[in-house]
PDB file of C-alpha atoms and ligand atoms in Angstrom:
ATOM      1  CA  UNK R  28     144.337  69.767 -33.626  1.00  0.00           C
ATOM      2  CA  UNK R  29     145.308  66.101 -33.676  1.00  0.00           C
ATOM      3  CA  UNK R  30     144.480  63.714 -36.508  1.00  0.00           C
ATOM      4  CA  UNK R  31     142.367  60.958 -34.977  1.00  0.00           C
ATOM      5  CA  UNK R  32     140.610  57.773 -36.034  1.00  0.00           C
ATOM      6  CA  UNK R  33     137.155  56.709 -34.914  1.00  0.00           C
ATOM      7  CA  UNK R  34     134.925  53.704 -35.515  1.00  0.00           C
ATOM      8  CA  UNK R  35     131.604  54.476 -37.167  1.00  0.00           C
ATOM      9  CA  UNK R  36     128.766  52.002 -37.585  1.00  0.00           C
ATOM     10  CA  UNK R  37     125.651  52.580 -39.666  1.00  0.00           C
ATOM     11  CA  UNK R  38     123.169  50.460 -37.723  1.00  0.00           C
ATOM     12  CA  UNK R  39     120.598  48.035 -39.225  1.00  0.00           C
ATOM     13  CA  UNK R  40     117.757  50.592 -39.277  1.00  0.00           C
ATOM     14  CA  UNK R  41     119.684  53.087 -41.414  1.00  0.00           C
ATOM     15  CA  UNK R  42     121.064  50.360 -43.702  1.00  0.00           C
ATOM     16  CA  UNK R  43     117.470  49.153 -44.210  1.00  0.00           C
ATOM     17  CA  UNK R  44     116.386  52.735 -45.030  1.00  0.00           C
ATOM     18  CA  UNK R  45     119.009  52.863 -47.808  1.00  0.00           C
ATOM     19  CA  UNK R  46     120.698  56.013 -46.483  1.00  0.00           C
ATOM     20  CA  UNK R  47     124.313  54.781 -46.283  1.00  0.00           C
ATOM     21  CA  UNK R  48     125.390  57.253 -48.967  1.00  0.00           C
ATOM     22  CA  UNK R  49     123.576  60.177 -47.382  1.00  0.00           C
ATOM     23  CA  UNK R  50     125.328  59.487 -44.073  1.00  0.00           C
ATOM     24  CA  UNK R  51     128.750  59.014 -45.701  1.00  0.00           C
ATOM     25  CA  UNK R  52     128.249  62.335 -47.552  1.00  0.00           C
ATOM     26  CA  UNK R  53     127.995  64.088 -44.206  1.00  0.00           C
ATOM     27  CA  UNK R  54     131.305  62.573 -43.093  1.00  0.00           C
ATOM     28  CA  UNK R  55     133.001  63.689 -46.303  1.00  0.00           C
ATOM     29  CA  UNK R  56     131.518  67.194 -46.034  1.00  0.00           C
ATOM     30  CA  UNK R  57     133.014  67.405 -42.541  1.00  0.00           C
ATOM     31  CA  UNK R  58     136.489  66.419 -43.851  1.00  0.00           C
ATOM     32  CA  UNK R  59     136.385  62.928 -42.358  1.00  0.00           C
ATOM     33  CA  UNK R  60     138.031  60.362 -44.658  1.00  0.00           C
ATOM     34  CA  UNK R  61     136.817  56.773 -44.958  1.00  0.00           C
ATOM     35  CA  UNK R  62     140.020  54.732 -44.543  1.00  0.00           C
ATOM     36  CA  UNK R  63     138.428  51.270 -44.053  1.00  0.00           C
ATOM     37  CA  UNK R  64     134.921  49.880 -44.562  1.00  0.00           C
ATOM     38  CA  UNK R  65     132.986  46.617 -44.547  1.00  0.00           C
ATOM     39  CA  UNK R  66     129.374  45.464 -44.425  1.00  0.00           C
ATOM     40  CA  UNK R  67     128.854  42.925 -41.649  1.00  0.00           C
ATOM     41  CA  UNK R  68     126.017  40.752 -40.394  1.00  0.00           C
ATOM     42  CA  UNK R  69     127.027  40.506 -36.741  1.00  0.00           C
ATOM     43  CA  UNK R  70     126.529  37.263 -34.835  1.00  0.00           C
ATOM     44  CA  UNK R  71     125.048  37.491 -31.347  1.00  0.00           C
ATOM     45  CA  UNK R  72     128.471  36.782 -29.810  1.00  0.00           C
ATOM     46  CA  UNK R  73     130.120  39.497 -31.920  1.00  0.00           C
ATOM     47  CA  UNK R  74     127.508  42.096 -30.952  1.00  0.00           C
ATOM     48  CA  UNK R  75     127.735  41.124 -27.277  1.00  0.00           C
ATOM     49  CA  UNK R  76     131.522  41.427 -27.445  1.00  0.00           C
ATOM     50  CA  UNK R  77     131.383  44.805 -29.128  1.00  0.00           C
ATOM     51  CA  UNK R  78     128.982  46.256 -26.547  1.00  0.00           C
ATOM     52  CA  UNK R  79     130.471  44.321 -23.571  1.00  0.00           C
ATOM     53  CA  UNK R  80     130.852  47.601 -21.648  1.00  0.00           C
ATOM     54  CA  UNK R  81     127.023  47.755 -21.492  1.00  0.00           C
ATOM     55  CA  UNK R  82     126.549  44.080 -20.470  1.00  0.00           C
ATOM     56  CA  UNK R  83     125.047  44.938 -17.067  1.00  0.00           C
ATOM     57  CA  UNK R  84     122.645  47.583 -18.424  1.00  0.00           C
ATOM     58  CA  UNK R  85     118.909  46.873 -18.621  1.00  0.00           C
ATOM     59  CA  UNK R  86     118.880  47.737 -22.341  1.00  0.00           C
ATOM     60  CA  UNK R  87     121.725  45.321 -23.242  1.00  0.00           C
ATOM     61  CA  UNK R  88     119.545  42.531 -24.630  1.00  0.00           C
ATOM     62  CA  UNK R  89     117.462  44.906 -26.754  1.00  0.00           C
ATOM     63  CA  UNK R  90     120.651  46.549 -28.008  1.00  0.00           C
ATOM     64  CA  UNK R  91     122.196  43.226 -29.051  1.00  0.00           C
ATOM     65  CA  UNK R  92     118.952  42.002 -30.678  1.00  0.00           C
ATOM     66  CA  UNK R  93     118.730  45.224 -32.629  1.00  0.00           C
ATOM     67  CA  UNK R  94     122.371  45.147 -33.766  1.00  0.00           C
ATOM     68  CA  UNK R  95     121.955  41.625 -35.189  1.00  0.00           C
ATOM     69  CA  UNK R  96     118.602  42.372 -36.871  1.00  0.00           C
ATOM     70  CA  UNK R  97     120.306  43.115 -40.208  1.00  0.00           C
ATOM     71  CA  UNK R  98     123.650  44.018 -41.766  1.00  0.00           C
ATOM     72  CA  UNK R  99     125.592  47.063 -40.587  1.00  0.00           C
ATOM     73  CA  UNK R 100     128.225  49.200 -42.340  1.00  0.00           C
ATOM     74  CA  UNK R 101     131.384  49.474 -40.284  1.00  0.00           C
ATOM     75  CA  UNK R 102     133.842  52.235 -41.173  1.00  0.00           C
ATOM     76  CA  UNK R 103     137.016  53.787 -39.856  1.00  0.00           C
ATOM     77  CA  UNK R 104     137.001  57.565 -40.221  1.00  0.00           C
ATOM     78  CA  UNK R 105     140.131  59.679 -40.018  1.00  0.00           C
ATOM     79  CA  UNK R 106     140.534  63.415 -39.659  1.00  0.00           C
ATOM     80  CA  UNK R 107     141.151  66.321 -37.326  1.00  0.00           C
ATOM     81  CA  UNK R 108     139.321  65.845 -34.033  1.00  0.00           C
ATOM     82  CA  UNK R 109     137.536  62.859 -35.653  1.00  0.00           C
ATOM     83  CA  UNK R 110     136.085  61.327 -32.485  1.00  0.00           C
ATOM     84  CA  UNK R 111     134.222  64.389 -31.233  1.00  0.00           C
ATOM     85  CA  UNK R 112     133.434  65.622 -34.745  1.00  0.00           C
ATOM     86  CA  UNK R 113     131.755  62.307 -35.553  1.00  0.00           C
ATOM     87  CA  UNK R 114     129.813  62.350 -32.263  1.00  0.00           C
ATOM     88  CA  UNK R 115     128.612  65.869 -33.077  1.00  0.00           C
ATOM     89  CA  UNK R 116     127.468  64.783 -36.539  1.00  0.00           C
ATOM     90  CA  UNK R 117     125.561  61.835 -34.959  1.00  0.00           C
ATOM     91  CA  UNK R 118     123.689  63.910 -32.358  1.00  0.00           C
ATOM     92  CA  UNK R 119     122.303  62.775 -29.010  1.00  0.00           C
ATOM     93  CA  UNK R 120     121.698  59.057 -28.319  1.00  0.00           C
ATOM     94  CA  UNK R 121     117.933  59.646 -28.147  1.00  0.00           C
ATOM     95  CA  UNK R 122     116.854  61.097 -31.516  1.00  0.00           C
ATOM     96  CA  UNK R 123     114.083  63.044 -29.769  1.00  0.00           C
ATOM     97  CA  UNK R 124     116.866  64.995 -28.014  1.00  0.00           C
ATOM     98  CA  UNK R 125     119.197  65.205 -31.002  1.00  0.00           C
ATOM     99  CA  UNK R 126     119.822  68.618 -32.522  1.00  0.00           C
ATOM    100  CA  UNK R 127     118.226  69.434 -35.854  1.00  0.00           C
ATOM    101  CA  UNK R 128     120.441  68.523 -38.784  1.00  0.00           C
ATOM    102  CA  UNK R 129     122.249  65.704 -36.990  1.00  0.00           C
ATOM    103  CA  UNK R 130     122.203  62.159 -38.371  1.00  0.00           C
ATOM    104  CA  UNK R 131     120.057  60.838 -35.523  1.00  0.00           C
ATOM    105  CA  UNK R 132     117.563  63.711 -35.757  1.00  0.00           C
ATOM    106  CA  UNK R 133     117.214  63.107 -39.497  1.00  0.00           C
ATOM    107  CA  UNK R 134     117.367  59.311 -39.790  1.00  0.00           C
ATOM    108  CA  UNK R 135     116.759  57.634 -36.396  1.00  0.00           C
ATOM    109  CA  UNK R 136     113.398  56.409 -35.108  1.00  0.00           C
ATOM    110  CA  UNK R 137     114.047  55.711 -31.420  1.00  0.00           C
ATOM    111  CA  UNK R 138     116.762  55.403 -28.779  1.00  0.00           C
ATOM    112  CA  UNK R 139     117.134  51.733 -29.768  1.00  0.00           C
ATOM    113  CA  UNK R 140     116.999  52.187 -33.542  1.00  0.00           C
ATOM    114  CA  UNK R 141     119.242  55.235 -33.580  1.00  0.00           C
ATOM    115  CA  UNK R 142     120.980  54.904 -36.951  1.00  0.00           C
ATOM    116  CA  UNK R 143     124.649  55.192 -36.010  1.00  0.00           C
ATOM    117  CA  UNK R 144     127.346  54.295 -33.524  1.00  0.00           C
ATOM    118  CA  UNK R 145     130.510  56.255 -32.864  1.00  0.00           C
ATOM    119  CA  UNK R 146     133.480  55.681 -30.577  1.00  0.00           C
ATOM    120  CA  UNK R 147     133.377  57.932 -27.514  1.00  0.00           C
ATOM    121  CA  UNK R 148     137.103  58.349 -26.685  1.00  0.00           C
ATOM    122  CA  UNK R 149     140.581  57.637 -28.062  1.00  0.00           C
ATOM    123  CA  UNK R 150     140.993  54.442 -26.023  1.00  0.00           C
ATOM    124  CA  UNK R 151     137.619  52.984 -27.045  1.00  0.00           C
ATOM    125  CA  UNK R 152     138.236  54.008 -30.670  1.00  0.00           C
ATOM    126  CA  UNK R 153     141.482  52.000 -30.744  1.00  0.00           C
ATOM    127  CA  UNK R 154     139.805  48.926 -29.234  1.00  0.00           C
ATOM    128  CA  UNK R 155     136.736  49.171 -31.492  1.00  0.00           C
ATOM    129  CA  UNK R 156     138.786  49.661 -34.679  1.00  0.00           C
ATOM    130  CA  UNK R 157     140.895  46.590 -33.837  1.00  0.00           C
ATOM    131  CA  UNK R 158     137.678  44.610 -33.188  1.00  0.00           C
ATOM    132  CA  UNK R 159     136.666  44.921 -36.852  1.00  0.00           C
ATOM    133  CA  UNK R 160     139.805  45.664 -38.873  1.00  0.00           C
ATOM    134  CA  UNK R 161     143.284  44.156 -39.000  1.00  0.00           C
ATOM    135  CA  UNK R 162     145.865  46.961 -39.285  1.00  0.00           C
ATOM    136  CA  UNK R 163     146.682  45.949 -42.875  1.00  0.00           C
ATOM    137  CA  UNK R 164     143.106  46.636 -44.063  1.00  0.00           C
ATOM    138  CA  UNK R 165     143.182  50.299 -42.999  1.00  0.00           C
ATOM    139  CA  UNK R 166     144.284  52.681 -45.752  1.00  0.00           C
ATOM    140  CA  UNK R 167     145.293  56.001 -44.249  1.00  0.00           C
ATOM    141  CA  UNK R 168     145.999  58.661 -46.905  1.00  0.00           C
TER     142      UNK R 168
HETATM  143  P1  RTP O   9     126.604  54.259 -29.440  1.00  0.00           P
HETATM  144  O1  RTP O   9     127.541  53.623 -28.432  1.00  0.00           O
HETATM  145  O2  RTP O   9     125.745  53.255 -30.154  1.00  0.00           O
HETATM  146  O3  RTP O   9     127.341  55.167 -30.371  1.00  0.00           O
HETATM  147  O4  RTP O   9     125.580  55.219 -28.688  1.00  0.00           O
HETATM  148  P2  RTP O   9     125.889  56.258 -27.540  1.00  0.00           P
HETATM  149  O5  RTP O   9     127.369  56.307 -27.246  1.00  0.00           O
HETATM  150  O6  RTP O   9     125.232  57.532 -27.947  1.00  0.00           O
HETATM  151  O7  RTP O   9     125.100  55.614 -26.334  1.00  0.00           O
HETATM  152  P3  RTP O   9     125.590  54.516 -25.261  1.00  0.00           P
HETATM  153  O8  RTP O   9     125.309  55.047 -23.915  1.00  0.00           O
HETATM  154  O9  RTP O   9     126.978  54.039 -25.570  1.00  0.00           O
HETATM  155  O10 RTP O   9     124.551  53.330 -25.522  1.00  0.00           O
HETATM  156  C1  RTP O   9     124.732  52.397 -26.566  1.00  0.00           C
HETATM  157  C2  RTP O   9     123.400  52.183 -27.267  1.00  0.00           C
HETATM  158  O11 RTP O   9     122.502  51.552 -26.364  1.00  0.00           O
HETATM  159  C3  RTP O   9     121.185  52.045 -26.577  1.00  0.00           C
HETATM  160  N1  RTP O   9     120.677  52.665 -25.353  1.00  0.00           N
HETATM  161  N2  RTP O   9     119.463  52.479 -24.930  1.00  0.00           N
HETATM  162  N3  RTP O   9     117.056  52.556 -23.420  1.00  0.00           N
HETATM  163  C4  RTP O   9     118.118  53.260 -23.015  1.00  0.00           C
HETATM  164  O12 RTP O   9     118.091  53.933 -22.015  1.00  0.00           O
HETATM  165  C5  RTP O   9     119.327  53.181 -23.809  1.00  0.00           C
HETATM  166  N4  RTP O   9     120.447  53.798 -23.523  1.00  0.00           N
HETATM  167  C6  RTP O   9     121.303  53.465 -24.526  1.00  0.00           C
HETATM  168  C7  RTP O   9     121.234  53.083 -27.668  1.00  0.00           C
HETATM  169  O13 RTP O   9     120.836  52.480 -28.884  1.00  0.00           O
HETATM  170  C8  RTP O   9     122.696  53.463 -27.697  1.00  0.00           C
HETATM  171  O14 RTP O   9     123.094  53.891 -28.983  1.00  0.00           O
HETATM  172 MG1   MG O  10     128.474  54.563 -26.852  1.00  0.00          MG
END
């Protein structure tokens, strides 16, 4: 299985709930390594740029308003099959549909305030990682 990198964001709701450590523990237990991390208060323009792929969707404005409602923790995770593994740990987008034991089932309140973001493919992971981290601030090990 290939070693991959994925971009993980703990969204404002989960940062406000003070569960950053609990979420990071799940990544570590699944053999995902944190190789870069920063806490960021996104500007509107930064959030719009990050979610540009959803710009035409009806939920875009709510999504952007939510993502700028407080600081987020942005992390690069590395490990075997990291992209899908991280998506599995997150659970379904709508926490009501997320499997028991997933991050969204345990920590998210709604489809808008859904605790975490994760890249959905290798190409988007590369773009999203570069959006937040210069190559020299990523510490693979
Ligand atoms: P994310 O990008 O945040 O990891 O979430 P995702 O892949 O599971 O879901 P995606 O389709 O990429 O949607 C991005 C975020 O937009 C909000 N959303 N709201 N009201 C709705 O129907 C709706 N659909 C999506 C969610 O907060 C989702 O995480
Ligand atoms: Mg997505």
